[in-house]
């Protein structure tokens, strides 16, 4: 047993060295080829047990830090062309936007998001512009992978067909605009005190341009990390080590899941203790309430409305400036579930409970 354990440890160490060596190579190739490979990296980063740690480090970063492929001036020209604006010079979007910022505030696998202000109303908006040619690039990537799969992994051909179908709607921002309207209509009346879905401006939306309300806030992941930094500082700990310690405890089961009620109670006690000890009144992020809200909303979408976001990765959830409202963005992949499927799924959940 000792010899076998030593051999297994040596084998794992050898693989770790290989992963550390070749992870940067794969990262450079992924960033260079972009297209479907960038999206695949984002998808694979959503589970910590799916990829080795050296790959997780950079694939997780791509959830909200995808490299910029569309510069501001080129985005302006795309907007002029798509909206049919009369421009006095190439890229002049002044007819509809003022204070259009060339530096993107968000970058994804198929486009970039820019901050602007509507000339007609003065409202702050986010303008999502699709990179020219990215749809052809995606489809060429998938055709190549399907060709490879057909002779190397025949059993996976159907999986590739499903992946190809999944991305068919993501390249039409008119569909995403309609998705935003449907999701807003179904969620805002009941959940408007906890979440906000941006309002689209239909007259400024085309297949390759999406104009919507700008949500002021930060990525939820960044808000959680800020909470970890605050807690680490109060205990005189290194923030990164503190965060890793808690994440590892969750992964290994050393930290047990709590009910939302218990977690909220502990958050209230922590907030009161901070005020008594340091006189601080800063907002302490209520993770229990946030997770309970996200799960409840997603469950309601799946079982009650039958319309849900099929790509709910962490980069698509914002923590707004008030510190407790969540902003839900990026509805490029929305799926409709028929009633009979929802009933069978509900029966399955009840049977497993």
Short mmCIF file of C-alpha atoms in Angstrom, two decimals, residues 53 60 65 71 91 98 107 131 143 148-149 168 175 184 224 246 263-264 266 280 284-285 291 302 312-313 318 324 340:
data_model
loop_
_atom_site.label_atom_id
_atom_site.label_comp_id
_atom_site.label_asym_id
_atom_site.label_seq_id
_atom_site.Cartn_x
_atom_site.Cartn_y
_atom_site.Cartn_z
CA UNK A 53 -5.74 24.23 -11.25
CA UNK A 60 -11.95 31.71 -14.71
CA UNK A 65 -11.92 39.63 -18.61
CA UNK A 71 -11.44 48.84 -30.66
CA UNK A 91 -17.55 56.56 -36.81
CA UNK A 98 -23.14 61.55 -26.54
CA UNK A 107 -15.61 42.12 -23.18
CA UNK A 131 -17.12 41.90 -33.53
CA UNK A 143 -17.15 22.72 -38.43
CA UNK A 148 -12.24 15.96 -36.19
CA UNK A 149 -14.87 14.40 -33.94
CA UNK A 168 -27.39 29.54 -33.32
CA UNK A 175 -33.18 37.88 -30.29
CA UNK A 184 -37.96 41.64 -17.52
CA UNK A 224 -17.57 38.67 -2.73
CA UNK A 246 -12.33 29.38 2.67
CA UNK A 263 -26.36 32.17 7.33
CA UNK A 264 -28.40 35.40 7.41
CA UNK A 266 -24.62 34.98 11.26
CA UNK A 280 -18.06 50.67 11.09
CA UNK A 284 -21.47 43.50 4.85
CA UNK A 285 -22.34 41.40 1.83
CA UNK A 291 -27.54 32.77 -3.16
CA UNK A 302 -37.34 26.93 -15.10
CA UNK A 312 -25.78 31.94 -16.04
CA UNK A 313 -22.03 32.07 -15.35
CA UNK A 318 -23.66 42.15 -11.06
CA UNK A 324 -27.79 44.26 -2.22
CA UNK A 340 -44.80 18.57 -20.09
#
